[in-house]
Coordinates of C-alpha atoms in Angstrom, one line a residue:
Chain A
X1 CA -40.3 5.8 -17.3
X2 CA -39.0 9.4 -17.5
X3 CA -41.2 12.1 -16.1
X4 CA -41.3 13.7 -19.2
X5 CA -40.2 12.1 -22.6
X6 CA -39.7 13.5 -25.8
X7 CA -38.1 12.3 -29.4
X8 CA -34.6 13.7 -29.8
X9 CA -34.5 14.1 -33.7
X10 CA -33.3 15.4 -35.3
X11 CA -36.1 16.4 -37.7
X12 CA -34.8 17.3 -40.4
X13 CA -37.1 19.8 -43.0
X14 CA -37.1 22.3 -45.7
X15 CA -38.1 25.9 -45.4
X16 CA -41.7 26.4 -45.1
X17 CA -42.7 22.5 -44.2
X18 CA -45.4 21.8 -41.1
X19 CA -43.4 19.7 -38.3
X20 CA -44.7 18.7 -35.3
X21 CA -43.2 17.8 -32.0
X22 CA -44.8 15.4 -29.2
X23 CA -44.1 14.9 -26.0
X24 CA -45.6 12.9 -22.9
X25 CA -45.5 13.5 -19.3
X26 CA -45.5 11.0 -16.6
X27 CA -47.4 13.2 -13.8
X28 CA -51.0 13.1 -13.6
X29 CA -51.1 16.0 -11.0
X30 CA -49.0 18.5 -13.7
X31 CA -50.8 22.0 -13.4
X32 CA -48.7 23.7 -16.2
X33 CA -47.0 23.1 -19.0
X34 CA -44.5 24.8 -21.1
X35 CA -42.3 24.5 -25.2
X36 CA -39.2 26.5 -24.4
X37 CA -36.4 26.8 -27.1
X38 CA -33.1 26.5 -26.8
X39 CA -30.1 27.4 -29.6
X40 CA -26.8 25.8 -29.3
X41 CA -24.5 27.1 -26.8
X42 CA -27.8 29.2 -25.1
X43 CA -30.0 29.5 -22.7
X44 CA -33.3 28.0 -22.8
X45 CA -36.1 30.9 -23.5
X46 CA -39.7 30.3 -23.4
X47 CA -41.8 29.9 -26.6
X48 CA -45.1 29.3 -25.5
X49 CA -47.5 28.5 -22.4
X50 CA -49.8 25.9 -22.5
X51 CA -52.6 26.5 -20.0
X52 CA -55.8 24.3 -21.3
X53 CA -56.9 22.9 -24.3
X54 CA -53.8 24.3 -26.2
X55 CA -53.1 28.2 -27.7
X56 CA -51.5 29.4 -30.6
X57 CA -49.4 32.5 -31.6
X58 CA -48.5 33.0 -35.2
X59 CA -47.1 29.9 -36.6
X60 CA -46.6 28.1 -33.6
X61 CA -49.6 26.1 -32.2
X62 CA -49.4 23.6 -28.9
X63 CA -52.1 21.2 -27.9
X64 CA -52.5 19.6 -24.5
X65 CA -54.5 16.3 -23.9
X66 CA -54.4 15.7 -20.0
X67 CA -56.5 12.5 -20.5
X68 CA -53.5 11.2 -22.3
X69 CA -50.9 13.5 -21.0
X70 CA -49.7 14.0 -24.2
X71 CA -48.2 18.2 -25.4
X72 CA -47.7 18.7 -28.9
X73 CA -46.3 21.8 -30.7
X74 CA -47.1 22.2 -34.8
X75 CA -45.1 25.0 -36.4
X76 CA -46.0 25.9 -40.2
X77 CA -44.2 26.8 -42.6
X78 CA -41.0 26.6 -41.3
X79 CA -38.2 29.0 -41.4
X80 CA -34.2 28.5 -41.5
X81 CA -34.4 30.6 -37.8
X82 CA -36.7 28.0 -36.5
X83 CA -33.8 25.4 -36.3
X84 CA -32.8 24.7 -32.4
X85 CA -33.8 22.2 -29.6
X86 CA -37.3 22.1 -28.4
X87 CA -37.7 21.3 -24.6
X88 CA -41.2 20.1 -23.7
X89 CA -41.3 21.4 -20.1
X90 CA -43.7 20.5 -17.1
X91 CA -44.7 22.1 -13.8
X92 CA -44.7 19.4 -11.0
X93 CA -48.0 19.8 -8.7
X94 CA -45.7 20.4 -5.9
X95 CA -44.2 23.5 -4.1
X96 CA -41.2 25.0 -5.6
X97 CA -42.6 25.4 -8.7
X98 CA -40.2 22.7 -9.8
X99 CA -40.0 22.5 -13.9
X100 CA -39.2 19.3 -15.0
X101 CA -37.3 19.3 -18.9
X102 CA -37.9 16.6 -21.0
X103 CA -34.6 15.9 -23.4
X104 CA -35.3 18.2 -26.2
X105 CA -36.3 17.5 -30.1
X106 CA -33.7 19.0 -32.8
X107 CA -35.3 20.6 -35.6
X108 CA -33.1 21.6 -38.4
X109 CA -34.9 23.7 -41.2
X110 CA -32.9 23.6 -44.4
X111 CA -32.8 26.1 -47.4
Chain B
X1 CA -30.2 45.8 -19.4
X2 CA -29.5 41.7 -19.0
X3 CA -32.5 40.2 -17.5
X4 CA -30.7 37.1 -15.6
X5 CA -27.0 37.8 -15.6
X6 CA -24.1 35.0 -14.4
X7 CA -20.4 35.2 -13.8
X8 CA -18.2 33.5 -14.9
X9 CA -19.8 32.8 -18.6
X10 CA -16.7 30.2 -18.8
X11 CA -14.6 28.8 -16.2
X12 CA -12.2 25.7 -16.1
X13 CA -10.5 24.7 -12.9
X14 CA -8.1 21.6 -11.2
X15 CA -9.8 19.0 -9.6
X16 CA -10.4 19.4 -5.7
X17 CA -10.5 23.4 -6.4
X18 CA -13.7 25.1 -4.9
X19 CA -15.2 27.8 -7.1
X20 CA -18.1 30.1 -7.0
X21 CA -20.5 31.0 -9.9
X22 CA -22.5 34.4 -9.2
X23 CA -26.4 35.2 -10.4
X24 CA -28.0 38.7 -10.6
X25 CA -31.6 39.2 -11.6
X26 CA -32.8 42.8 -11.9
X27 CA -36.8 41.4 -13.0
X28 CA -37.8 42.0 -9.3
X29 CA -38.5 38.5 -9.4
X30 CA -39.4 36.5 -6.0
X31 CA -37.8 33.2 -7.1
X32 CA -34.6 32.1 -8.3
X33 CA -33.1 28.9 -9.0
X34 CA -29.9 27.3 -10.3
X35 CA -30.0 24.4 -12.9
X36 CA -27.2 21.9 -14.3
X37 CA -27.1 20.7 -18.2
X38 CA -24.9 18.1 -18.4
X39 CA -23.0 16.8 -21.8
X40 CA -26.6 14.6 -22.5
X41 CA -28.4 18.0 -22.9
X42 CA -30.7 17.2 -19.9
X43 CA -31.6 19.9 -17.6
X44 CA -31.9 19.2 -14.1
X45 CA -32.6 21.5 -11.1
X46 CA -30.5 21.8 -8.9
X47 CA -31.9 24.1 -6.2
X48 CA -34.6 27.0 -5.7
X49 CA -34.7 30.0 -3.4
X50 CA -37.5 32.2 -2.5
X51 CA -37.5 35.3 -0.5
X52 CA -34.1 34.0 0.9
X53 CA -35.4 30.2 2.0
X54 CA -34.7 27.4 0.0
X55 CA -37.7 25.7 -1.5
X56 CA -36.0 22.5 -3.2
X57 CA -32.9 21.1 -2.7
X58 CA -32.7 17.9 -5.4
X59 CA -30.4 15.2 -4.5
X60 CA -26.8 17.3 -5.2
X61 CA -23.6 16.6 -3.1
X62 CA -23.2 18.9 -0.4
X63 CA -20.4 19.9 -2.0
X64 CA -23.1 22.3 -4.1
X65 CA -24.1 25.5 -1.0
X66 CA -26.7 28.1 -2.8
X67 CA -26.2 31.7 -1.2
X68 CA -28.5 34.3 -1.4
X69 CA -26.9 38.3 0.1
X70 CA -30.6 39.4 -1.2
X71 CA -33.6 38.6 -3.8
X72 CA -31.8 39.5 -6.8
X73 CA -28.6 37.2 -6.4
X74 CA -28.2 33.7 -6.2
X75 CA -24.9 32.4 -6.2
X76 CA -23.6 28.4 -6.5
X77 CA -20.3 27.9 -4.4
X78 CA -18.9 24.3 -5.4
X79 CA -16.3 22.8 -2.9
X80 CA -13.7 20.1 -3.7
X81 CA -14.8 19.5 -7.3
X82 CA -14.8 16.2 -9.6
X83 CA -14.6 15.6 -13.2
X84 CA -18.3 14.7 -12.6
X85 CA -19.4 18.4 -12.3
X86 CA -18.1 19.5 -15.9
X87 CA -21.5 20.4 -17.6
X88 CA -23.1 23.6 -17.8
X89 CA -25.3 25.9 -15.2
X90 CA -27.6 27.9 -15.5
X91 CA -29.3 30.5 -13.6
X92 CA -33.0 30.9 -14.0
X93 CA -35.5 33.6 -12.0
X94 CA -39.6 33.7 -11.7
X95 CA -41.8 36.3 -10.2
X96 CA -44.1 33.2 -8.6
X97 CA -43.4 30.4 -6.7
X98 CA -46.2 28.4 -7.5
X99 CA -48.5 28.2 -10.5
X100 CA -50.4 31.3 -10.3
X101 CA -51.3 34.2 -12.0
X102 CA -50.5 33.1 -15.9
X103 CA -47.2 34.0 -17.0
X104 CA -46.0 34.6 -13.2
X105 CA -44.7 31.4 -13.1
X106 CA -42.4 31.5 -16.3
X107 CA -39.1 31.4 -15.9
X108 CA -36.0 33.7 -17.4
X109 CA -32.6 31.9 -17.8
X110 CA -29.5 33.2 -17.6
X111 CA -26.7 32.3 -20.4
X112 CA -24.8 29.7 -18.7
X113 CA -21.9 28.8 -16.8
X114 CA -19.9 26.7 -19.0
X115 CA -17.7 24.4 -16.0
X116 CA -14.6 22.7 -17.3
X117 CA -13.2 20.5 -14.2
X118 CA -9.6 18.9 -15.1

């Protein structure tokens, strides 16, 4: 099983739809957790934290369920801009703070 | 005014060549580390360095030396390379090592190496 798995897509959506992206982790000792984006030919860059029971910041809300090990990220009403790869990301309990990067999920918003 | 800064952005090289690839952060950060994306998308560490000792070393050839001059550089040096190491790296800084203060531990990536071995 991969330490951190994720569906690769694509999803494919129009403009202003609700998607949602899960993703499931394999570590029970995780302490942190991350949703980074990443556009084609760039870097990742990170979109949000995910500390506790989940946070949200505009139109972009992610959930954690540690009983389950399960992340989720929700985005409403999607724009063209939001199109990219999704990386579910998760901080091994271990020194170094090692990241682990699940595969990514495509999104691809459509006019 | 580049956060995480690499050199070369694209390089493509012979077989058996050696090659460095150079990393500057200017965040003040404590940490840095050097990742590989290969054609599959995955991204893998490769190693991390903090206050000039390296933390992690994953399972990459020896052929793969990390050097460090000071905290805001980290530099890959690849010796005798393979078709095997074509894939892009990227260079990556954090201000903590371990989870910590929130937000410490986030991590800034550089654009990318893009390495083309022939």
């Amino acid at each position: 099983r991969k330490e951190v798995e994720q569906d690769p897509g694509p999803f494919n959506v129009p403009e202003g739809a609700t998607v949602a992206f899960n993703c499931t982790y394999s570590n029970s000792a995780s302490q942190s957790f991350f949703w980074y984006r990443q556009d084609c030919r760039k870097e990742p860059k990170l979109l949000m934290s995910v500390y506790s029971s989940g946070n949200e910041d505009g139109r972009f809300t992610a959930q954690l369920n540690r009983a389950s090990q399960y992340i989720s990220l929700l985005i409403r009403d999607s724009k063209l801009s939001d199109s990219a790869t999704y990386l579910c990301v998760v901080n091994g309990a271990n020194a170094g703070n090692m990241l682990t990067f699940g595969g990514g999920t495509r999104l691809m918003v459509k006019p | 005014d580049t956060a995480v800064s690499q050199t070369p952005k694209y390089l493509v090289t012979q077989m058996g060549n050696d090659k460095s690839i150079k990393c500057e952060q200017n965040l003040g950060h404590d940490t840095m580390y050097w990742y590989k994306q290969d054609s599959k998308k995955f991204l893998k560490i490769m190693f991390s360095y903090n206050n000039k000792e390296l933390i992690i070393n994953e399972t990459v050839p020896n052929r793969f030396s990390p050097k460090s001059p000071d905290k805001a550089h980290l530099n890959l040096h690849i010796n005798s390379l393979e078709l095997g190491d074509s894939a892009v790296y990227f260079c990556a800084s954090s201000q903590d090592l371990i989870a910590g203060e929130i937000g410490g531990e986030t991590q800034y990536f550089g654009p990318g190496t893009r390495l083309l071995v022939l």
